PDB file of C-alpha atoms in Angstrom:
ATOM      1  CA  MET H   1      95.677 129.363  82.707  1.00 36.00           C
ATOM      2  CA  THR H   2      94.154 125.906  82.557  1.00 49.00           C
ATOM      3  CA  PHE H   3      94.059 124.292  79.157  1.00 49.00           C
ATOM      4  CA  THR H   4      90.826 122.470  78.508  1.00 51.00           C
ATOM      5  CA  THR H   5      90.388 119.941  75.799  1.00 52.00           C
ATOM      6  CA  ASP H   6      87.729 119.710  73.155  1.00 56.00           C
ATOM      7  CA  ASP H   7      84.244 119.902  74.599  1.00 76.00           C
ATOM      8  CA  THR H   8      82.766 116.388  74.619  1.00 87.00           C
ATOM      9  CA  GLY H   9      83.408 113.318  72.525  1.00 91.00           C
ATOM     10  CA  VAL H  10      85.713 110.537  71.488  1.00 94.00           C
ATOM     11  CA  TYR H  11      88.852 111.538  69.612  1.00 96.00           C
ATOM     12  CA  ALA H  12      91.408 109.176  68.129  1.00 97.00           C
ATOM     13  CA  ARG H  13      94.237 109.050  65.660  1.00 96.00           C
ATOM     14  CA  HIS H  14      96.657 106.314  64.581  1.00 96.00           C
ATOM     15  CA  SER H  15     100.258 106.804  65.694  1.00 97.00           C
ATOM     16  CA  GLU H  16     103.049 105.396  63.553  1.00 97.00           C
ATOM     17  CA  VAL H  17     105.413 105.911  66.514  1.00 97.00           C
ATOM     18  CA  LEU H  18     103.316 103.679  68.790  1.00 97.00           C
ATOM     19  CA  ASP H  19     101.960 101.440  66.004  1.00 97.00           C
ATOM     20  CA  ARG H  20      98.485 101.831  67.467  1.00 97.00           C
ATOM     21  CA  ALA H  21      95.882 104.522  67.993  1.00 97.00           C
ATOM     22  CA  VAL H  22      95.746 107.098  70.756  1.00 98.00           C
ATOM     23  CA  GLU H  23      92.158 107.606  71.927  1.00 97.00           C
ATOM     24  CA  LEU H  24      90.772 110.343  74.186  1.00 95.00           C
ATOM     25  CA  GLY H  25      87.395 110.418  75.848  1.00 95.00           C
ATOM     26  CA  THR H  26      86.310 113.895  76.935  1.00 94.00           C
ATOM     27  CA  ALA H  27      83.329 115.513  78.617  1.00 93.00           C
ATOM     28  CA  SER H  28      82.695 119.137  79.441  1.00 89.00           C
ATOM     29  CA  GLY H  29      86.209 120.120  78.444  1.00 88.00           C
ATOM     30  CA  ARG H  30      87.928 117.491  80.606  1.00 93.00           C
ATOM     31  CA  VAL H  31      89.824 114.392  79.583  1.00 96.00           C
ATOM     32  CA  LEU H  32      88.154 111.344  81.112  1.00 96.00           C
ATOM     33  CA  ALA H  33      90.310 108.659  79.558  1.00 96.00           C
ATOM     34  CA  VAL H  34      93.304 107.968  77.350  1.00 97.00           C
ATOM     35  CA  SER H  35      93.773 104.553  75.776  1.00 97.00           C
ATOM     36  CA  PHE H  36      95.817 102.875  73.072  1.00 98.00           C
ATOM     37  CA  PRO H  37      93.566 100.599  70.972  1.00 97.00           C
ATOM     38  CA  ALA H  38      94.860  98.748  67.928  1.00 96.00           C
ATOM     39  CA  ARG H  39      92.592 100.890  65.729  1.00 94.00           C
ATOM     40  CA  SER H  40      90.692 104.129  66.061  1.00 92.00           C
ATOM     41  CA  PRO H  41      86.996 103.629  66.795  1.00 90.00           C
ATOM     42  CA  GLU H  42      84.723 104.226  63.813  1.00 90.00           C
ATOM     43  CA  ASP H  43      82.811 106.978  65.628  1.00 89.00           C
ATOM     44  CA  ALA H  44      85.914 108.903  66.730  1.00 91.00           C
ATOM     45  CA  THR H  45      87.064 112.148  65.180  1.00 92.00           C
ATOM     46  CA  ASP H  46      90.701 113.160  64.969  1.00 91.00           C
ATOM     47  CA  ASP H  47      90.198 116.914  65.341  1.00 91.00           C
ATOM     48  CA  SER H  48      91.510 117.520  68.861  1.00 92.00           C
ATOM     49  CA  GLU H  49      93.948 120.048  70.300  1.00 93.00           C
ATOM     50  CA  VAL H  50      95.035 117.541  72.941  1.00 94.00           C
ATOM     51  CA  LEU H  51      95.690 114.891  70.290  1.00 95.00           C
ATOM     52  CA  ASP H  52      97.701 117.482  68.355  1.00 96.00           C
ATOM     53  CA  ARG H  53      99.833 118.038  71.447  1.00 97.00           C
ATOM     54  CA  ILE H  54     100.199 114.314  72.151  1.00 98.00           C
ATOM     55  CA  PHE H  55     101.338 113.725  68.591  1.00 98.00           C
ATOM     56  CA  ALA H  56     103.835 116.608  68.810  1.00 98.00           C
ATOM     57  CA  TYR H  57     105.110 114.970  72.026  1.00 98.00           C
ATOM     58  CA  LEU H  58     105.383 111.618  70.251  1.00 98.00           C
ATOM     59  CA  ASP H  59     107.463 113.411  67.599  1.00 97.00           C
ATOM     60  CA  GLY H  60     109.858 114.601  70.314  1.00 96.00           C
ATOM     61  CA  GLU H  61     108.417 117.947  71.439  1.00 97.00           C
ATOM     62  CA  GLU H  62     108.705 118.310  75.214  1.00 97.00           C
ATOM     63  CA  ASP H  63     105.319 118.723  76.926  1.00 96.00           C
ATOM     64  CA  ASP H  64     104.297 117.998  80.514  1.00 94.00           C
ATOM     65  CA  PHE H  65     100.537 118.312  79.807  1.00 96.00           C
ATOM     66  CA  ARG H  66      99.971 119.769  83.299  1.00 94.00           C
ATOM     67  CA  ASP H  67      97.662 122.414  81.886  1.00 94.00           C
ATOM     68  CA  VAL H  68      95.326 119.819  80.365  1.00 95.00           C
ATOM     69  CA  THR H  69      92.311 119.302  82.611  1.00 94.00           C
ATOM     70  CA  VAL H  70      91.944 115.632  83.546  1.00 96.00           C
ATOM     71  CA  ALA H  71      88.827 114.449  85.362  1.00 94.00           C
ATOM     72  CA  LEU H  72      90.177 112.029  87.945  1.00 93.00           C
ATOM     73  CA  THR H  73      87.049 110.225  89.059  1.00 91.00           C
ATOM     74  CA  VAL H  74      88.819 107.875  91.453  1.00 92.00           C
ATOM     75  CA  PRO H  75      88.911 107.583  95.259  1.00 90.00           C
ATOM     76  CA  THR H  76      90.555 110.534  97.029  1.00 91.00           C
ATOM     77  CA  ASP H  77      93.713 108.668  98.064  1.00 93.00           C
ATOM     78  CA  GLN H  78      94.234 107.410  94.507  1.00 95.00           C
ATOM     79  CA  ARG H  79      93.580 110.915  93.156  1.00 95.00           C
ATOM     80  CA  ALA H  80      96.391 112.222  95.389  1.00 96.00           C
ATOM     81  CA  VAL H  81      98.740 109.605  93.893  1.00 97.00           C
ATOM     82  CA  LEU H  82      97.758 110.465  90.315  1.00 97.00           C
ATOM     83  CA  GLU H  83      98.072 114.204  90.934  1.00 96.00           C
ATOM     84  CA  ALA H  84     101.534 113.614  92.413  1.00 97.00           C
ATOM     85  CA  THR H  85     102.466 111.549  89.365  1.00 97.00           C
ATOM     86  CA  ARG H  86     101.492 114.471  87.119  1.00 97.00           C
ATOM     87  CA  ASN H  87     104.301 116.416  88.831  1.00 96.00           C
ATOM     88  CA  VAL H  88     107.077 114.017  87.814  1.00 97.00           C
ATOM     89  CA  PRO H  89     109.064 116.067  85.290  1.00 96.00           C
ATOM     90  CA  TYR H  90     109.487 115.167  81.637  1.00 97.00           C
ATOM     91  CA  GLY H  91     112.531 112.944  81.171  1.00 96.00           C
ATOM     92  CA  LYS H  92     112.777 111.988  84.864  1.00 96.00           C
ATOM     93  CA  THR H  93     111.716 108.922  86.806  1.00 97.00           C
ATOM     94  CA  VAL H  94     110.840 108.296  90.425  1.00 96.00           C
ATOM     95  CA  ASP H  95     110.120 105.172  92.397  1.00 95.00           C
ATOM     96  CA  MET H  96     106.858 104.262  94.069  1.00 94.00           C
ATOM     97  CA  LYS H  97     108.008 105.534  97.476  1.00 94.00           C
ATOM     98  CA  ARG H  98     108.804 108.963  96.006  1.00 95.00           C
ATOM     99  CA  VAL H  99     105.310 109.175  94.499  1.00 96.00           C
ATOM    100  CA  ALA H 100     103.878 108.247  97.901  1.00 95.00           C
ATOM    101  CA  ASN H 101     105.959 111.011  99.525  1.00 94.00           C
ATOM    102  CA  MET H 102     104.689 113.498  96.945  1.00 95.00           C
ATOM    103  CA  ALA H 103     101.036 112.526  97.587  1.00 94.00           C
ATOM    104  CA  ASN H 104      99.470 114.077 100.676  1.00 85.00           C
ATOM    105  CA  GLY H 105      98.393 111.533 103.273  1.00 85.00           C
ATOM    106  CA  ILE H 106     100.182 108.541 101.736  1.00 91.00           C
ATOM    107  CA  ASP H 107     102.808 106.819 103.917  1.00 92.00           C
ATOM    108  CA  PRO H 108     105.545 105.361 101.694  1.00 91.00           C
ATOM    109  CA  ASP H 109     106.429 102.771 104.350  1.00 93.00           C
ATOM    110  CA  ASP H 110     102.887 101.526 104.971  1.00 93.00           C
ATOM    111  CA  GLU H 111     102.034  98.377 102.958  1.00 94.00           C
ATOM    112  CA  GLU H 112      98.380  99.379 102.577  1.00 94.00           C
ATOM    113  CA  ASP H 113      99.404 102.812 101.265  1.00 94.00           C
ATOM    114  CA  GLN H 114     101.884 101.167  98.897  1.00 94.00           C
ATOM    115  CA  GLU H 115      99.003  99.105  97.525  1.00 95.00           C
ATOM    116  CA  THR H 116      97.046 102.347  97.086  1.00 95.00           C
ATOM    117  CA  VAL H 117      99.897 103.694  94.942  1.00 96.00           C
ATOM    118  CA  ARG H 118     100.056 100.495  92.898  1.00 96.00           C
ATOM    119  CA  ALA H 119      96.274 100.461  92.392  1.00 96.00           C
ATOM    120  CA  ALA H 120      96.139 104.130  91.407  1.00 97.00           C
ATOM    121  CA  LEU H 121      98.852 103.704  88.778  1.00 97.00           C
ATOM    122  CA  ARG H 122      97.424 100.412  87.519  1.00 97.00           C
ATOM    123  CA  ASP H 123      93.968 102.030  87.120  1.00 96.00           C
ATOM    124  CA  ASN H 124      95.281 105.372  85.807  1.00 98.00           C
ATOM    125  CA  PRO H 125      92.535 106.614  83.450  1.00 97.00           C
ATOM    126  CA  ALA H 126      94.762 109.007  81.494  1.00 97.00           C
ATOM    127  CA  PRO H 127      98.218 107.637  80.629  1.00 97.00           C
ATOM    128  CA  ILE H 128     100.596 110.176  79.057  1.00 97.00           C
ATOM    129  CA  LEU H 129      98.674 113.012  80.753  1.00 98.00           C
ATOM    130  CA  VAL H 130      99.271 111.241  84.077  1.00 98.00           C
ATOM    131  CA  PRO H 131     102.715 109.836  83.232  1.00 98.00           C
ATOM    132  CA  ASP H 132     102.780 106.489  85.001  1.00 98.00           C
ATOM    133  CA  HIS H 133     105.564 105.478  82.581  1.00 97.00           C
ATOM    134  CA  ARG H 134     107.881 107.663  84.721  1.00 97.00           C
ATOM    135  CA  VAL H 135     107.325 105.615  87.897  1.00 97.00           C
ATOM    136  CA  ARG H 136     109.862 102.820  88.351  1.00 95.00           C
ATOM    137  CA  GLY H 137     109.002  99.445  89.809  1.00 91.00           C
ATOM    138  CA  VAL H 138     105.239  99.679  89.340  1.00 93.00           C
ATOM    139  CA  SER H 139     103.097  98.574  86.426  1.00 93.00           C
ATOM    140  CA  GLY H 140     100.934 101.472  85.362  1.00 96.00           C
ATOM    141  CA  ALA H 141      97.988 101.583  82.981  1.00 97.00           C
ATOM    142  CA  THR H 142     100.232 102.427  80.044  1.00 98.00           C
ATOM    143  CA  PRO H 143     100.831  99.243  78.036  1.00 97.00           C
ATOM    144  CA  PRO H 144     104.462  98.106  78.508  1.00 96.00           C
ATOM    145  CA  ASP H 145     105.483  98.613  74.866  1.00 97.00           C
ATOM    146  CA  VAL H 146     103.938 102.097  74.844  1.00 98.00           C
ATOM    147  CA  ALA H 147     105.603 102.975  78.171  1.00 97.00           C
ATOM    148  CA  GLU H 148     108.984 101.912  76.787  1.00 97.00           C
ATOM    149  CA  THR H 149     108.480 104.081  73.688  1.00 97.00           C
ATOM    150  CA  LEU H 150     107.460 107.065  75.835  1.00 98.00           C
ATOM    151  CA  ARG H 151     110.581 106.660  77.967  1.00 97.00           C
ATOM    152  CA  GLU H 152     112.721 106.511  74.800  1.00 97.00           C
ATOM    153  CA  ILE H 153     111.070 109.701  73.492  1.00 97.00           C
ATOM    154  CA  GLU H 154     111.883 111.448  76.780  1.00 97.00           C
ATOM    155  CA  GLY H 155     115.465 110.214  76.770  1.00 96.00           C
ATOM    156  CA  ILE H 156     115.005 108.046  79.854  1.00 95.00           C
ATOM    157  CA  THR H 157     117.758 105.479  79.496  1.00 86.00           C
ATOM    158  CA  ARG H 158     117.944 104.132  83.048  1.00 74.00           C
ATOM    159  CA  TYR H 159     114.669 102.671  84.147  1.00 66.00           C
TER     160      TYR H 159
END
């Protein structure tokens, strides 16, 4: 069963763990974006099942979020990278070449394909749900301090 998020809107809540807000943008039951602003937007509501799950995760509850529908409106090759990244298990890390191997049609030894992996992770629209913090050696869209906290929550000690 696919878990869909709240219908359409902007949802946000301040996280003491991250010392910033977690914001979701959704449309038609799909997450379009996850971001970490300093404060919740004035027009955001905090009543969201996905936010509830993210906050349980931030409190240490294991969740891979694979059942949350994420609208990946990116080029096909980047979508393959992001979908592969969603399959990196909770508490584990992989390097960029492993992500490339996991993504159909991406050659881990080709420099252009490596740039595709870097670009996809850098432009990741839904950090946490697409866990770029689990990919070693590449800067993802998750802010560095948030990524470090997420790795600590998951017990990732060697990064």
